[in-house]
Amino acid sequence: MAHFEKATSLHDWMNQRLAVDTVRRVMAKEYWIPKNINFLWAMGMILAVTFGLLLVSGIFLLMYYQPNVATAFDSVNYTIMKEVEFGWLWRHIHGVAASVVFLIIYIHMFTGIYYGSYKKGREMIWISGMLLFVTFSAEAFSGYMLPWGQMSYWAGMVITNLFAGGSLHADGLVEWIRGDYVPAQAFLNRFFMLHVLLLPLAILGLIGLHFAALRIPHVNNQDGEEIDFEAEAAKYKAGNKKESKVIAFANDFMSKDMMVVGIYLVFFFYLVFFHYDFAMDPVNFDPADGLKTPAHIYPEWYFLWSYEILRPFPADPGLVAFGFAQVIFFALPFLDRSPNAVPAARRGAFKYWFWLMLVDMIVLTGMGKLPPEGIFSTIGLVAAIVFILLWIALPFITKKEKAL
Amino acid sequence: MKEFKILAVVVFFTLVTYYLVEPFAHSQMHKHIESEGFEYKDLPELTKKGDAARGQELVMGAGACLGCHSMEVAGMPAPMDPVTAAQSYGVNPPDLSNAGAVYDEKFLAALIQNPAHALMVEHKFDAEKGQMHPMVPFYGAGGDLDQEVADMVTYLKSVAVKKEELTSEQAFELACGRCHADHYAGWTQIGKTPTFKKEQDELKFKTQVLDYQDSLKAYMGKLPPDLSIYIRSRGAHYIETFVENPQNYLKGTAMPRVGVNEHAMEKVVEYLEDSGDAKRHERENVGKYVMIFIVIFALFAFLWKKQIWRDLH
């Protein structure tokens, strides 16, 4: 057994047993961050805060929510909204955060793409981040089922139908997933379990992986500059903070993180209290009715772009395109064959590729909500084809790029 | 400054996405229907000045309103219980005590003379095809018909509660509550759910509600929806304009034009908000304090950042 001395303080007592000083040094005081990064690098912290809000509000909702097809709707809309003190607050925090978290995830992703933060030894950061995105999507979808509203029910119907695989007609698989011919009690129980246990657990693990993936290659920076972290850290520790290209995570970068988080929370709570309905589809305030199809069925806004890649094609090619859209982002570090990890503005054709991709996904998002008729349908088809072509073109245009 | 430029780019693309997904998509999916201001322009103006005393005689008179309608305020109880009334007429005829406060006077006058027309259900009740509206038109007591109708309307208005005393429940009951339930407010088509001492009583009440609903289903073609959170699933504008003229939204619907005046409509919306968005006042109140707290937090975070970064630049 190790040798322990009589502690001189609570801190010393803890230090002998948990090495709090060492942990603090490694995790915060000497965790080096490049100095030249902008507020977009604080999105990770914003996501962590939003995830915390989701977790806490979710725990409160879980105390009163009833996963039963007969009572689920009223347990949310009556019990939580009317009878439970501040139930409305937890619900609106949960509902708004579920939507806003995707906005921030998309900003976080596009920041990574713009600055080339998935390249040169940072592939695992990107891949673990994409795994998080997919798990978050499943988490959002399973949560959307729980209030058992009209759109919950029909979105559940449409999305689980995809597993029939078009002309494969794997209807048995769909029934196996639902536990019934249509979304019913077994389906609700399964999604409830996924939403409150399995997926959050996976998310927590993946967040750990995502953070770990960051420690060795370090955070990228605004100029794509390759920094000798050890040499720069030595300067910082010698007291030349101004000359050093790195800063400590705590309190240096954390103070900036907190500032951005503060501004974000103003926006967030404004939505919660004064514009909560932006995130909640009115159709979902009608109780689920398996005998009445809503006029238009569409997913929440953050899935619209991939929904629109599915929709304009005939069934089988649509499914292939949809599958392609779901996985292709994982391959980004390997499809981008340029040696440069610099902002898109300083790269060749990739500069245009980035903005085209961004605009294309916004167009897909817009068209995904509209009824698939007339001009909207055509625009959606073109945007879906452009999306696929952009990915096919990516290795070729980046191969031609000259090393900077 | 570069960061502000980046922020502007982020905000721009966020707003474009929001615009496409919310305002634009909704404008394409739902046609916008302008409020008609509860003016009922298609109905004739009242040309005669009514006399309440004469009106009372007509309303109370044999074969007139009180054959079917109750009038609690005049000490006239309903001739039948709601379930039996619904079995006879399809729906329980309203108590007339507050009709003058809830319904528009032009509408009342038109209703008395030609119910199917005033209610905009002529597609369903065509007298020439023998499809009579359950409410019998008033053909006059022998004098000037317009004068008699004006007298009746004046009487109904004179006995009704004052505008400022009209409660949201009274407005809701007359305007919606005989066809629509609102179970978040404890409302059934035959009135508010009482508290029961014995399970037998509760079951008896439930049976009555179910019997009433059966008549209503037969009369309307389907059971009209529960309105508990219609304020959230449809919003106030939709509800107001729908009530004002259901045919604008659903051509051929069995839902009648309700004929409420603007003030009564406000009361109905208040009732629906109390049922479907009960904590709205608390939300706005708490919201103010949370916003103040968060702004102060952001301010301190900004000052902390400034202090720390002074040594770094």
XYZ file of C-alpha atoms in Angstrom:
717
model
C 0.000 0.000 0.000
C 1.126 3.501 -0.739
C 2.526 5.725 1.933
C 0.155 8.392 3.277
C 0.951 11.282 5.534
C -1.377 13.079 7.844
C -3.201 15.559 5.643
C -2.701 19.257 6.252
C -5.952 20.256 4.603
C -8.969 18.801 2.853
C -7.261 19.595 -0.441
C -4.151 17.704 0.642
C -6.288 14.810 1.858
C -7.998 14.591 -1.513
C -4.732 15.092 -3.362
C -3.129 12.090 -1.679
C -6.073 9.919 -2.626
C -7.303 11.269 -5.957
C -4.315 13.263 -7.294
C -6.602 16.213 -7.896
C -3.690 18.527 -8.681
C -2.354 16.220 -11.365
C -5.793 15.715 -12.869
C -6.370 19.449 -12.933
C -2.970 20.057 -14.517
C -3.395 17.444 -17.229
C -7.056 18.077 -17.963
C -7.213 21.831 -17.670
C -4.154 23.918 -16.718
C -1.763 22.284 -19.161
C -4.231 21.195 -21.760
C -2.968 23.397 -24.571
C -5.259 25.172 -26.974
C -4.065 27.281 -29.926
C -4.545 30.960 -29.323
C -5.852 31.777 -32.780
C -9.227 30.124 -32.664
C -12.514 31.979 -32.880
C -15.867 31.580 -31.188
C -16.845 28.735 -33.503
C -14.530 26.539 -31.437
C -16.769 27.124 -28.443
C -19.575 25.128 -30.091
C -18.312 22.010 -28.332
C -18.846 23.641 -24.966
C -22.269 24.881 -26.064
C -23.159 21.341 -27.069
C -21.993 20.032 -23.711
C -24.128 22.637 -21.907
C -27.155 21.885 -24.102
C -26.702 18.170 -23.545
C -26.614 18.868 -19.805
C -29.879 20.821 -20.091
C -31.440 17.949 -22.035
C -30.308 15.423 -19.470
C -31.574 17.360 -16.451
C -34.891 18.407 -18.002
C -35.316 14.861 -19.310
C -34.941 13.426 -15.819
C -37.763 15.665 -14.574
C -39.994 14.764 -17.510
C -39.278 11.102 -16.907
C -40.822 11.379 -13.454
C -44.270 12.052 -14.909
C -44.254 10.732 -18.445
C -46.233 7.518 -18.977
C -45.076 5.216 -21.798
C -48.530 3.900 -22.608
C -50.388 4.498 -25.863
C -53.542 5.401 -23.939
C -51.972 7.862 -21.513
C -48.729 9.102 -23.112
C -50.276 12.088 -24.878
C -52.146 13.386 -21.832
C -49.261 12.683 -19.466
C -47.230 15.171 -21.505
C -49.849 17.713 -22.490
C -51.996 17.634 -19.373
C -50.038 16.264 -16.419
C -46.664 17.809 -17.221
C -48.016 20.982 -18.781
C -50.817 21.743 -16.325
C -50.498 19.820 -13.105
C -46.786 19.533 -12.381
C -45.223 22.712 -11.023
C -42.834 24.041 -13.657
C -43.511 20.981 -15.794
C -43.999 23.394 -18.696
C -40.512 24.777 -18.093
C -38.824 21.377 -18.211
C -40.786 20.411 -21.253
C -40.006 23.603 -23.139
C -36.327 23.406 -22.180
C -36.271 19.815 -23.407
C -38.178 20.570 -26.592
C -36.232 23.705 -27.503
C -32.857 22.153 -26.622
C -33.632 19.089 -28.751
C -34.051 21.350 -31.757
C -31.316 23.884 -31.011
C -28.774 21.144 -30.308
C -28.989 20.182 -33.991
C -28.472 23.746 -35.133
C -25.291 23.845 -33.047
C -24.213 20.383 -34.245
C -24.549 21.547 -37.851
C -22.561 24.719 -37.114
C -19.948 22.557 -35.367
C -19.792 20.182 -38.349
C -19.528 22.896 -40.958
C -16.858 24.641 -38.875
C -14.891 21.397 -38.964
C -15.365 21.088 -42.710
C -14.487 24.731 -43.410
C -11.252 24.685 -41.425
C -10.258 21.161 -42.487
C -10.321 19.954 -38.900
C -10.945 16.348 -39.983
C -7.602 16.066 -41.744
C -4.053 15.097 -40.860
C -4.312 12.955 -37.792
C -7.682 14.333 -36.751
C -9.720 11.654 -38.557
C -10.814 10.048 -35.290
C -12.195 13.346 -34.033
C -14.320 13.537 -37.159
C -15.435 9.903 -37.072
C -16.311 9.960 -33.378
C -18.180 13.214 -33.994
C -20.163 11.643 -36.822
C -20.971 8.667 -34.593
C -22.262 11.192 -32.066
C -24.339 12.863 -34.766
C -25.943 9.573 -35.803
C -26.620 8.587 -32.199
C -28.065 12.010 -31.475
C -30.318 11.612 -34.514
C -31.605 8.291 -33.193
C -32.048 9.886 -29.781
C -34.037 12.760 -31.246
C -36.188 10.475 -33.346
C -36.969 8.105 -30.486
C -37.810 11.074 -28.247
C -40.111 12.519 -30.883
C -42.207 9.332 -30.699
C -42.887 9.602 -26.987
C -45.686 12.230 -26.773
C -47.649 9.978 -29.173
C -48.973 12.886 -31.228
C -50.152 12.680 -34.831
C -46.765 13.497 -36.339
C -44.939 11.226 -33.876
C -47.088 8.345 -34.914
C -46.915 8.909 -38.641
C -43.214 9.751 -38.645
C -42.718 6.467 -36.785
C -44.763 4.713 -39.434
C -42.863 6.263 -42.356
C -39.360 5.812 -40.954
C -39.857 2.219 -39.845
C -41.338 1.451 -43.280
C -37.936 2.327 -44.766
C -36.597 -0.867 -43.246
C -38.737 -2.857 -45.676
C -36.005 -1.970 -48.171
C -38.235 -0.876 -51.068
C -38.831 -3.730 -53.479
C -37.094 -6.168 -51.125
C -40.392 -6.055 -49.205
C -38.805 -7.094 -45.946
C -42.115 -6.470 -44.175
C -41.232 -9.056 -41.553
C -38.254 -6.928 -40.555
C -40.476 -3.867 -40.173
C -42.907 -5.795 -37.979
C -40.014 -7.159 -35.956
C -38.768 -3.625 -35.333
C -42.231 -2.362 -34.396
C -43.265 -5.457 -32.493
C -46.628 -5.085 -34.220
C -48.129 -4.403 -37.629
C -48.368 -0.705 -36.887
C -46.701 1.506 -34.263
C -48.408 0.452 -31.024
C -47.632 -0.333 -27.400
C -44.560 -2.520 -27.989
C -43.146 0.131 -30.318
C -43.677 2.892 -27.767
C -42.029 0.867 -24.992
C -39.012 0.135 -27.159
C -38.523 3.703 -28.197
C -38.971 4.799 -24.611
C -36.167 2.488 -23.503
C -33.943 3.622 -26.367
C -34.583 7.272 -25.604
C -34.077 7.246 -21.856
C -31.427 4.581 -21.406
C -29.565 2.949 -24.249
C -28.995 5.924 -26.533
C -28.095 8.458 -23.792
C -25.627 5.898 -22.463
C -24.115 5.521 -25.919
C -23.985 9.316 -26.269
C -22.155 9.696 -22.963
C -19.626 7.092 -24.060
C -19.187 8.712 -27.452
C -18.696 12.134 -25.895
C -15.857 10.557 -23.906
C -14.405 9.100 -27.105
C -14.807 12.411 -28.955
C -12.907 14.263 -26.200
C -10.229 11.582 -26.044
C -9.791 11.747 -29.806
C -8.914 15.405 -29.391
C -6.141 15.086 -26.818
C -3.326 13.780 -28.996
C -3.761 15.584 -32.323
C -4.881 18.744 -30.461
C -7.416 21.259 -31.624
C -6.982 22.695 -35.115
C -6.789 26.474 -35.495
C -8.131 29.276 -37.581
C -5.079 29.488 -39.885
C -4.471 25.761 -40.237
C -1.036 26.438 -38.767
C 0.962 23.451 -37.554
C 1.935 24.312 -34.002
C 4.741 22.722 -31.987
C 2.652 22.429 -28.849
C 5.532 21.451 -26.563
C 7.760 24.348 -27.590
C 4.907 26.832 -27.369
C 3.757 25.445 -24.029
C 7.280 25.900 -22.678
C 7.118 29.586 -23.650
C 3.772 29.935 -21.926
C 5.032 28.272 -18.772
C 8.118 30.489 -18.781
C 5.756 33.440 -18.509
C 5.830 34.550 -22.162
C 2.114 34.239 -22.527
C 1.941 36.965 -25.144
C 4.494 35.336 -27.462
C 3.244 31.794 -27.017
C 0.935 30.469 -29.705
C -0.903 28.346 -27.170
C -2.983 29.017 -24.115
C -4.240 26.815 -21.331
C -7.740 25.407 -21.551
C -8.507 26.657 -18.038
C -9.010 29.434 -17.341
C -7.780 30.943 -20.615
C -9.970 29.348 -23.237
C -12.675 28.464 -20.752
C -13.292 32.146 -20.094
C -13.981 32.593 -23.807
C -16.127 29.435 -23.838
C -18.171 30.818 -20.966
C -18.649 34.144 -22.697
C -19.974 32.419 -25.820
C -22.111 30.117 -23.671
C -23.519 33.179 -21.893
C -24.566 34.799 -25.170
C -25.959 31.474 -26.392
C -28.048 31.058 -23.235
C -29.654 34.463 -23.762
C -30.796 33.230 -27.177
C -31.740 29.824 -25.781
C -33.895 31.036 -22.917
C -35.505 33.653 -25.112
C -36.743 30.745 -27.219
C -37.790 28.721 -24.178
C -39.932 31.450 -22.672
C -41.098 33.521 -25.584
C -40.897 31.398 -28.714
C -41.047 27.817 -27.537
C -43.415 26.873 -30.326
C -40.789 27.351 -33.036
C -39.519 23.875 -32.213
C -42.825 22.087 -31.835
C -44.882 21.066 -34.813
C -48.542 21.991 -34.237
C -49.668 18.732 -35.852
C -48.077 16.898 -32.947
C -50.595 18.508 -30.600
C -53.278 16.320 -32.124
C -53.320 12.906 -30.467
C -52.082 10.006 -32.597
C -54.797 8.632 -34.848
C -53.926 5.542 -36.831
C -57.025 5.976 -39.003
C -56.317 9.511 -40.121
C -53.216 10.405 -42.116
C -52.002 14.004 -41.781
C -52.161 16.003 -45.011
C -48.367 16.231 -45.136
C -45.920 14.049 -43.253
C -42.464 15.517 -42.699
C -39.762 15.043 -40.081
C -38.355 17.702 -37.765
C -36.295 20.348 -39.561
C -32.920 18.781 -38.831
C -33.748 15.629 -40.779
C -35.358 17.383 -43.728
C -32.233 17.448 -45.918
C -31.756 13.698 -45.777
C -35.504 13.113 -46.128
C -35.419 15.177 -49.310
C -32.601 13.024 -50.686
C -34.918 10.040 -50.282
C -38.120 11.535 -51.587
C -37.691 12.787 -55.161
C -36.421 9.424 -56.465
C -38.402 6.226 -57.143
C -38.447 3.877 -54.124
C -35.277 1.822 -54.654
C -32.873 4.497 -55.931
C -34.329 6.758 -53.239
C -33.344 4.315 -50.516
C -29.856 3.951 -51.969
C -29.461 7.740 -52.107
C -30.773 8.030 -48.555
C -28.322 5.390 -47.329
C -25.538 7.204 -49.176
C -26.442 10.496 -47.449
C -26.406 8.830 -44.039
C -22.895 7.407 -44.317
C -20.994 9.610 -46.716
C -19.995 12.228 -44.150
C -18.038 9.530 -42.301
C -15.798 9.177 -45.322
C -15.008 12.890 -45.579
C -11.417 12.626 -44.206
C -10.610 9.987 -46.814
C -12.406 11.565 -49.756
C -10.639 14.874 -49.235
C -7.260 14.030 -50.769
C -5.612 17.411 -50.499
C -2.624 17.620 -48.173
C -3.758 20.992 -46.820
C -5.588 21.460 -43.526
C -6.304 25.130 -43.960
C -9.500 27.209 -44.151
C -11.556 26.584 -47.283
C -10.968 30.169 -48.411
C -7.286 29.379 -49.020
C -7.911 26.168 -50.898
C -8.603 25.566 -54.580
C -11.921 24.223 -55.846
C -12.790 23.083 -52.328
C -13.617 26.700 -51.555
C -16.604 26.435 -53.912
C -17.359 22.882 -52.878
C -17.873 23.976 -49.270
C -20.330 26.773 -50.004
C -22.159 24.711 -52.624
C -22.591 21.899 -50.125
C -23.866 24.301 -47.467
C -26.358 25.983 -49.786
C -27.422 22.650 -51.271
C -28.213 21.240 -47.846
C -30.241 24.324 -46.965
C -32.187 23.997 -50.228
C -32.783 20.309 -49.480
C -33.974 21.279 -45.988
C -36.443 23.812 -47.388
C -37.800 21.464 -50.041
C -38.006 18.563 -47.586
C -40.803 20.257 -45.692
C -42.885 21.313 -48.668
C -45.389 19.019 -50.337
C -43.580 17.133 -53.143
C -45.420 18.852 -55.957
C -44.554 20.885 -59.038
C -41.525 23.130 -58.934
C -40.603 22.193 -55.340
C -40.331 18.567 -56.350
C -38.051 19.472 -59.262
C -35.841 21.706 -57.118
C -35.640 18.904 -54.557
C -34.601 16.380 -57.210
C -31.911 18.683 -58.602
C -30.590 19.454 -55.109
C -30.479 15.749 -54.246
C -28.535 14.971 -57.431
C -26.184 17.912 -56.768
C -25.566 16.553 -53.269
C -24.502 13.169 -54.633
C -22.436 14.685 -57.448
C -20.611 16.960 -55.012
C -19.471 13.958 -53.011
C -18.417 12.064 -56.122
C -16.444 15.088 -57.283
C -14.722 15.672 -53.954
C -11.747 13.278 -54.340
C -11.021 14.563 -57.847
C -11.080 18.255 -57.080
C -9.050 17.873 -53.891
C -6.460 15.643 -55.600
C -5.636 18.501 -57.917
C -5.047 20.908 -55.080
C -1.428 22.074 -54.680
C 0.261 21.687 -51.332
C 0.575 25.035 -49.551
C -14.101 42.206 -35.861
C -13.437 39.106 -37.897
C -15.512 37.184 -35.396
C -18.477 39.473 -35.991
C -18.189 38.756 -39.691
C -18.218 35.038 -38.986
C -21.188 35.463 -36.637
C -23.053 37.383 -39.334
C -22.489 34.520 -41.796
C -23.720 31.958 -39.256
C -26.786 34.039 -38.375
C -27.573 34.647 -42.039
C -27.627 30.974 -42.993
C -29.560 30.103 -39.830
C -32.239 32.661 -40.627
C -32.517 31.546 -44.268
C -33.025 27.960 -43.079
C -35.573 29.091 -40.508
C -37.444 31.142 -43.070
C -37.664 28.208 -45.488
C -38.727 25.687 -42.879
C -41.218 27.823 -40.953
C -42.836 30.920 -42.515
C -42.315 29.931 -46.143
C -43.283 26.266 -45.781
C -46.390 27.156 -43.776
C -47.458 29.782 -46.287
C -47.277 27.098 -48.979
C -49.007 24.371 -46.989
C -51.865 26.332 -45.448
C -53.788 29.002 -47.280
C -54.070 32.183 -45.278
C -57.599 33.216 -44.427
C -58.185 36.810 -43.424
C -60.543 37.504 -40.527
C -63.873 38.967 -41.591
C -64.006 40.940 -38.352
C -67.193 39.170 -37.213
C -69.199 41.533 -39.404
C -71.377 38.907 -41.096
C -71.662 41.126 -44.144
C -73.842 38.626 -45.999
C -76.617 38.980 -43.426
C -79.102 41.880 -43.595
C -78.840 44.782 -41.156
C -81.594 45.229 -38.555
C -83.748 48.034 -39.884
C -86.268 48.260 -37.059
C -85.743 49.382 -33.497
C -86.795 46.594 -31.184
C -89.000 46.703 -28.097
C -87.903 44.358 -25.317
C -91.383 43.969 -23.773
C -92.897 42.961 -27.100
C -89.927 40.689 -27.680
C -90.526 38.949 -24.378
C -94.058 38.073 -25.358
C -92.871 36.648 -28.646
C -90.014 34.629 -27.166
C -92.198 33.252 -24.402
C -95.258 32.869 -26.601
C -96.828 29.553 -27.446
C -95.010 27.750 -30.205
C -92.109 30.172 -30.193
C -88.594 29.738 -28.759
C -89.372 28.170 -25.414
C -90.992 25.132 -26.939
C -87.505 23.772 -27.415
C -85.117 26.153 -25.676
C -84.710 26.702 -21.978
C -84.209 30.148 -20.489
C -82.861 29.858 -16.967
C -82.757 33.615 -16.512
C -86.540 33.811 -16.984
C -87.144 30.812 -14.737
C -87.858 28.512 -17.653
C -85.998 25.194 -17.262
C -85.212 22.916 -20.175
C -88.173 20.842 -21.312
C -85.895 17.815 -21.748
C -82.540 16.684 -20.404
C -79.623 17.120 -22.817
C -79.470 13.450 -23.815
C -83.151 13.284 -24.740
C -82.926 16.666 -26.448
C -80.002 15.447 -28.538
C -81.946 12.319 -29.418
C -84.772 14.536 -30.646
C -82.857 17.320 -32.403
C -79.366 15.872 -32.970
C -77.855 18.389 -30.593
C -79.098 19.971 -27.379
C -80.719 23.372 -28.148
C -78.914 26.088 -26.183
C -80.283 27.903 -23.160
C -81.215 31.377 -24.394
C -80.297 33.310 -21.234
C -77.076 34.690 -22.663
C -77.696 34.307 -26.370
C -77.893 38.093 -26.664
C -74.416 38.478 -25.185
C -72.663 35.781 -27.183
C -74.236 35.944 -30.640
C -74.117 38.839 -33.036
C -77.504 40.589 -33.369
C -77.596 40.356 -37.143
C -76.851 36.686 -36.852
C -79.590 36.185 -34.228
C -82.133 37.905 -36.410
C -81.156 35.827 -39.436
C -81.130 32.670 -37.323
C -84.664 33.225 -36.103
C -85.934 33.612 -39.657
C -83.839 31.058 -41.512
C -81.550 28.896 -39.354
C -79.996 26.861 -42.181
C -78.966 30.053 -43.950
C -77.576 31.845 -40.907
C -75.677 28.726 -39.832
C -74.359 28.179 -43.376
C -75.562 24.617 -43.483
C -77.930 24.953 -46.435
C -75.933 22.253 -48.218
C -77.089 19.882 -45.503
C -80.562 21.204 -44.754
C -82.404 21.971 -47.929
C -86.071 22.572 -47.138
C -87.083 21.977 -50.750
C -85.679 18.474 -50.572
C -87.507 17.929 -47.328
C -84.334 18.226 -45.249
C -85.580 20.582 -42.568
C -83.201 22.098 -40.092
C -84.221 20.912 -36.605
C -84.773 24.531 -35.595
C -88.045 25.720 -37.059
C -87.928 29.120 -38.773
C -90.055 31.834 -37.196
C -92.733 32.829 -39.704
C -94.084 35.736 -37.686
C -96.906 36.240 -35.214
C -99.045 38.115 -37.681
C -97.507 41.587 -37.610
C -94.450 43.057 -39.300
C -91.962 40.197 -39.338
C -88.864 42.420 -39.299
C -90.275 44.344 -36.331
C -91.056 41.147 -34.446
C -87.591 39.732 -35.015
C -86.016 43.023 -33.886
C -88.160 42.893 -30.737
C -87.037 39.347 -29.965
C -83.360 40.206 -30.478
C -83.751 43.268 -28.275
C -85.338 41.168 -25.565
C -82.591 38.538 -25.702
C -79.963 41.262 -25.470
C -81.734 42.940 -22.555
C -81.781 39.836 -20.355
C -78.287 38.576 -21.169
C -75.294 39.262 -18.918
C -73.474 42.519 -19.450
C -70.524 42.395 -21.833
C -67.957 42.716 -19.032
C -69.659 40.005 -16.970
C -69.673 37.357 -19.672
C -67.409 34.544 -18.478
C -65.217 32.529 -20.776
C -67.108 29.371 -19.825
C -70.494 30.886 -20.713
C -69.125 31.951 -24.079
C -67.521 28.572 -24.683
C -70.638 26.648 -23.708
C -72.911 28.554 -26.088
C -70.419 28.794 -28.942
C -68.714 25.379 -28.846
C -69.586 23.335 -25.787
C -72.693 21.499 -26.976
C -70.780 19.726 -29.740
C -67.160 19.827 -28.605
C -65.662 18.412 -25.423
C -62.597 19.906 -23.760
C -61.468 17.248 -21.348
C -58.484 19.305 -20.100
C -61.070 21.773 -18.772
C -63.310 18.954 -17.513
C -65.907 19.885 -20.113
C -68.221 17.377 -21.786
C -70.944 18.045 -24.360
C -73.523 17.857 -21.564
C -71.683 20.238 -19.258
C -68.893 20.310 -16.761
C -67.901 16.984 -15.248
C -69.101 17.055 -11.621
C -67.119 15.522 -8.770
C -68.587 12.195 -7.890
C -68.960 10.568 -4.497
C -69.905 7.176 -5.871
C -68.522 5.287 -8.833
C -72.087 4.503 -9.907
C -72.747 8.214 -10.353
C -69.621 8.613 -12.399
C -70.518 5.693 -14.649
C -74.038 7.055 -15.041
C -72.664 10.424 -16.124
C -70.256 8.767 -18.542
C -73.112 6.771 -20.029
C -75.090 9.960 -20.570
C -72.116 11.578 -22.283
C -71.691 8.541 -24.540
C -75.397 8.499 -25.395
C -75.290 12.194 -26.189
C -72.206 11.678 -28.347
C -74.000 8.951 -30.302
C -76.800 11.361 -31.235
C -74.249 14.011 -32.086
C -72.284 11.629 -34.303
C -75.442 10.776 -36.186
C -76.287 14.467 -36.547
C -72.859 15.787 -37.529
C -71.498 12.789 -39.409
C -68.633 12.362 -36.956
C -67.887 13.267 -33.387
C -66.580 16.847 -33.364
C -62.988 16.922 -32.028
C -62.016 17.531 -28.425
C -60.736 21.107 -28.152
C -58.404 20.664 -25.160
C -55.235 21.923 -26.845
C -56.599 23.315 -30.067
C -55.009 26.594 -29.063
C -51.652 24.871 -29.621
C -52.469 22.582 -32.522
C -54.344 25.253 -34.490
C -53.568 28.632 -32.918
C -55.926 31.524 -32.140
C -56.078 32.933 -35.688
C -57.153 29.618 -37.181
C -59.797 29.041 -34.509
C -61.265 32.541 -34.799
C -61.484 32.512 -38.564
C -62.771 28.936 -38.568
C -65.567 29.724 -36.123
C -66.449 32.830 -38.088
C -66.911 30.892 -41.298
C -66.112 27.153 -41.297
C -66.881 26.930 -45.016
C -63.759 28.998 -45.709
C -61.657 26.084 -44.506
C -63.732 22.995 -45.089
C -66.205 23.371 -47.917
C -69.299 21.383 -47.077
C -68.438 20.773 -43.453
C -71.298 20.005 -41.073
C -69.884 22.520 -38.603
C -72.243 25.494 -38.583
C -71.254 29.145 -38.635
C -71.438 29.946 -34.948
C -72.339 33.627 -35.266
C -70.520 34.833 -32.176
C -69.680 38.491 -31.775
C -66.072 39.604 -31.506
C -66.091 39.963 -27.719
C -67.530 36.487 -27.177
C -64.874 35.087 -29.521
C -62.165 36.648 -27.354
C -63.741 34.914 -24.370
C -63.792 31.594 -26.208
C -60.093 31.966 -27.035
C -59.411 32.796 -23.385
C -61.205 29.593 -22.384
C -59.137 27.573 -24.845
C -55.938 29.200 -23.603
C -56.824 28.388 -20.012
C -57.330 24.812 -21.027
C -54.470 24.311 -23.490
C -51.857 26.860 -22.411
C -52.679 27.246 -18.751
C -49.278 28.413 -17.560
C -48.796 31.206 -20.090
C -48.824 33.988 -17.489
C -46.379 32.139 -15.261
C -44.186 31.457 -18.279
C -43.965 35.108 -19.269
C -43.403 36.233 -15.713
C -40.673 33.713 -14.915
C -39.214 34.339 -18.365
C -38.525 37.980 -17.570
C -36.491 37.143 -14.458
C -34.584 34.342 -16.136
C -33.669 36.677 -19.003
C -32.370 39.300 -16.578
C -30.322 36.635 -14.778
C -28.850 35.246 -17.985
C -27.952 38.680 -19.354
C -26.101 39.447 -16.127
C -24.366 36.067 -16.345
C -23.287 36.796 -19.921
C -22.011 40.213 -18.847
C -19.853 38.762 -16.075
C -18.594 36.040 -18.405
C -17.575 38.763 -20.855
C -15.732 40.725 -18.143
C -13.977 37.570 -16.939
C -12.834 36.807 -20.477
C -11.529 40.366 -20.921
C -9.584 40.168 -17.703
C -7.966 36.836 -18.523
C -7.156 37.642 -22.133
C -5.469 40.909 -21.205
C -2.356 38.844 -20.401
C -2.595 36.704 -23.516
C -2.617 39.234 -26.335
